[in-house]
Each structure stands twice: as structure tokens, then as C-alpha cells.
PDB file of C-alpha atoms in Angstrom:
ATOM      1  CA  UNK A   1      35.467   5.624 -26.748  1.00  0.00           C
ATOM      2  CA  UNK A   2      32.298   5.160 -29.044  1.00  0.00           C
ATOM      3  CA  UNK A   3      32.115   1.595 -27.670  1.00  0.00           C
ATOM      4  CA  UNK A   4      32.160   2.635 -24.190  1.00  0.00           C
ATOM      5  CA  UNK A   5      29.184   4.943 -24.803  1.00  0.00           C
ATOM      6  CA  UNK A   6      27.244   2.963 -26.645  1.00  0.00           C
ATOM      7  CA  UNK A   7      27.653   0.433 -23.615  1.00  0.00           C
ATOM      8  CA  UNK A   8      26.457   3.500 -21.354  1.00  0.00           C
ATOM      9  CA  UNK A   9      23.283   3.833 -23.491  1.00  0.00           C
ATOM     10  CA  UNK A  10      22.307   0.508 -23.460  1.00  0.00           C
ATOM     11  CA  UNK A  11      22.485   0.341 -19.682  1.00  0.00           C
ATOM     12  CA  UNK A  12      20.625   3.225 -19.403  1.00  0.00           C
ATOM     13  CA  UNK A  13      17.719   1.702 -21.370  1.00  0.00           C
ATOM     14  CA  UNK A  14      17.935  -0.907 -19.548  1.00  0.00           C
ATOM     15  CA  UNK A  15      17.737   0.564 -16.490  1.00  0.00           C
ATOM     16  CA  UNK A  16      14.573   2.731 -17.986  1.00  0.00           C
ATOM     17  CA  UNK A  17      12.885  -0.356 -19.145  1.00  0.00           C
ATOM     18  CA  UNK A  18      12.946  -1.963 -15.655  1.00  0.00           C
ATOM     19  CA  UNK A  19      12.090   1.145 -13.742  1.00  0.00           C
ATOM     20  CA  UNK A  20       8.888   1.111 -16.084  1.00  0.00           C
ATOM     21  CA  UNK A  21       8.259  -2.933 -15.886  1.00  0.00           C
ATOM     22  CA  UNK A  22       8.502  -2.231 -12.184  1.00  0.00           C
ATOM     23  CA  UNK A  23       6.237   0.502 -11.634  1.00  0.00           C
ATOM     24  CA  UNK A  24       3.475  -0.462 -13.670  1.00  0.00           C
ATOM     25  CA  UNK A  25       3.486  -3.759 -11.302  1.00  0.00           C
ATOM     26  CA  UNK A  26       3.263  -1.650  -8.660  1.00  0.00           C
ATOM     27  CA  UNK A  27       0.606   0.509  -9.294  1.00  0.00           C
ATOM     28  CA  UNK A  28      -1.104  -2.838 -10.394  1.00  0.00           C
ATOM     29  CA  UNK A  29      -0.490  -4.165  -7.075  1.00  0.00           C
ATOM     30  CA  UNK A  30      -2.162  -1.040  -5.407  1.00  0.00           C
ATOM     31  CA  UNK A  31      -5.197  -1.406  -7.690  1.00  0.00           C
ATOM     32  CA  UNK A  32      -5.525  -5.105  -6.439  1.00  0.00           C
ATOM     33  CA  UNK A  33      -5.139  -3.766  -2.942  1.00  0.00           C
ATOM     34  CA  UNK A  34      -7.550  -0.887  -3.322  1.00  0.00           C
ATOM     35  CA  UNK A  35      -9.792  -3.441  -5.032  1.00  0.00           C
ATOM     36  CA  UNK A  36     -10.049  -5.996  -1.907  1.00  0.00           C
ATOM     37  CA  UNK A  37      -9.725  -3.440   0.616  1.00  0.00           C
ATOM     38  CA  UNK A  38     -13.277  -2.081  -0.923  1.00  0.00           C
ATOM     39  CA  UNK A  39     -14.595  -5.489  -1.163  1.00  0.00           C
ATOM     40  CA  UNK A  40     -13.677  -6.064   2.121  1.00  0.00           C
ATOM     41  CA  UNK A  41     -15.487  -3.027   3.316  1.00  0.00           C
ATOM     42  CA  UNK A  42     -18.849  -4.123   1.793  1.00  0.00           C
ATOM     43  CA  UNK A  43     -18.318  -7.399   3.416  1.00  0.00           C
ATOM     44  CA  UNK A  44     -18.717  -5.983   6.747  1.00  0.00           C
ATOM     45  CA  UNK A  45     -16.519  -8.936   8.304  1.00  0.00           C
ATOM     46  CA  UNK A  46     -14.746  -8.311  10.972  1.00  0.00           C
ATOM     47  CA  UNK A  47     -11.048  -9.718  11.508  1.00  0.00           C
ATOM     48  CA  UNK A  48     -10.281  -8.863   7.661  1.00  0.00           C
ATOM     49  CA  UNK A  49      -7.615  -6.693   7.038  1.00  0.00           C
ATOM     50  CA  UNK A  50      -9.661  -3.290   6.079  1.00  0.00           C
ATOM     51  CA  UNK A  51     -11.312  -3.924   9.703  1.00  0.00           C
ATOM     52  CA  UNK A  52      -7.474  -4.403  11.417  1.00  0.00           C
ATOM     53  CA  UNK A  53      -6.577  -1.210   9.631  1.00  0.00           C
ATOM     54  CA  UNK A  54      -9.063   1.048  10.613  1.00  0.00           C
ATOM     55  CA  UNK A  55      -9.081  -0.040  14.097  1.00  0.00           C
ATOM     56  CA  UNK A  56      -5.419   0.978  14.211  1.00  0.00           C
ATOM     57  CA  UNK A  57      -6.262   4.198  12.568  1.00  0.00           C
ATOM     58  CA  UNK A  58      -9.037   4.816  15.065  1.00  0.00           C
ATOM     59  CA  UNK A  59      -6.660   4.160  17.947  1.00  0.00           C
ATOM     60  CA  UNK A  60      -3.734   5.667  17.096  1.00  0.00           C
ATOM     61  CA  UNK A  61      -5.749   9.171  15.496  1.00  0.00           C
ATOM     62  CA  UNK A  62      -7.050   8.962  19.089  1.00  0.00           C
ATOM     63  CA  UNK A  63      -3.929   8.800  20.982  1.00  0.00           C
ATOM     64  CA  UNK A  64      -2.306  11.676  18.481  1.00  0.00           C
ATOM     65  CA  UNK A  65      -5.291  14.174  19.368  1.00  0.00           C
ATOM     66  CA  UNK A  66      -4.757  13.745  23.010  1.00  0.00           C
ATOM     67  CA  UNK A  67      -8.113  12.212  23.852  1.00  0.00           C
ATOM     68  CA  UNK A  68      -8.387   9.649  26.723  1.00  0.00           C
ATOM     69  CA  UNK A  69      -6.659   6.512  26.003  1.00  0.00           C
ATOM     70  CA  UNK A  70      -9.000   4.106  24.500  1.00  0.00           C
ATOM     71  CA  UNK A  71      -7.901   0.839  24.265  1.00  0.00           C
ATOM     72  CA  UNK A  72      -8.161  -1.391  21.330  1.00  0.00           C
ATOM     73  CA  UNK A  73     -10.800  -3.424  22.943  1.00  0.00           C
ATOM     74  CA  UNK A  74     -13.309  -0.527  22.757  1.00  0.00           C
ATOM     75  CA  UNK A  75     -12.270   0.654  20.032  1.00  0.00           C
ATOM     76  CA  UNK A  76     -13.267  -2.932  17.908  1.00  0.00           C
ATOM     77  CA  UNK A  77     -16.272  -2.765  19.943  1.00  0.00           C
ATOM     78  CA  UNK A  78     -16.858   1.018  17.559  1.00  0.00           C
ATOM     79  CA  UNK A  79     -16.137  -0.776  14.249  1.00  0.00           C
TER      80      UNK A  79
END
């Protein structure tokens, strides 16, 4: 019985230790993200991916408040 809790402990720890491996990766990933979506911003490029996202969040906040359909042409003409 001791052995089979010991065995429980360890796998718990394990299990722990990933959990923590794998979220500091992730919020390392995020930082990158954040990181390049600012860049990206200064850039003022269009076609990057900070300029595809908030042409989708300009159309689609659009179509949620009810406002007349815009289509995504115009809207990349705004941005």
C-alpha cells in the first residue's frame, strides 16, 4: 500500500512539473505574439497579420452592432 502511494505522488509531481513547463511556454509564446503584433503595428504594412486581424474585428464589430453591412473591401480601404 505505501508503494502504491508513493507511485501516486510521483505522478502527481510529475504531472505538476509539466503543467508548469507548459504554461510558462505559453505565456512565453503570447509575449512573442504580443511582441510582433506591436511591431507589426508600427510597421504600418498592410497584409501583416495585426492588419488581417483588425480588419476582421472592424467587420465583424460592425455586423454585431447592426450597422449596414460593410464589406471587407471598404473596410481595408479604413485601415
Amino acid at each position: 500500500m505505501i508503494m502504491f502511494s508513493k507511485i501516486i505522488n510521483f505522478i502527481n509531481l510529475l504531472i505538476n512539473t509539466i503543467h508548469d513547463i507548459m504554461l510558462g511556454e505559453i505565456i512565453y509564446l503570447l509575449d512573442k505574439l504580443k511582441l510582433e503584433l506591436i511591431e507589426q503595428k508600427c510597421s504600418k504594412f498592410k497584409g501583416n497579420i495585426y492588419h488581417y486581424s483588425q480588419v476582421n474585428f472592424a467587420y465583424n464589430s460592425n455586423k454585431i452592432e447592426g450597422g449596414k453591412t460593410v464589406g471587407k473591401g471598404i473596410v481595408k480601404k479604413i485601415y
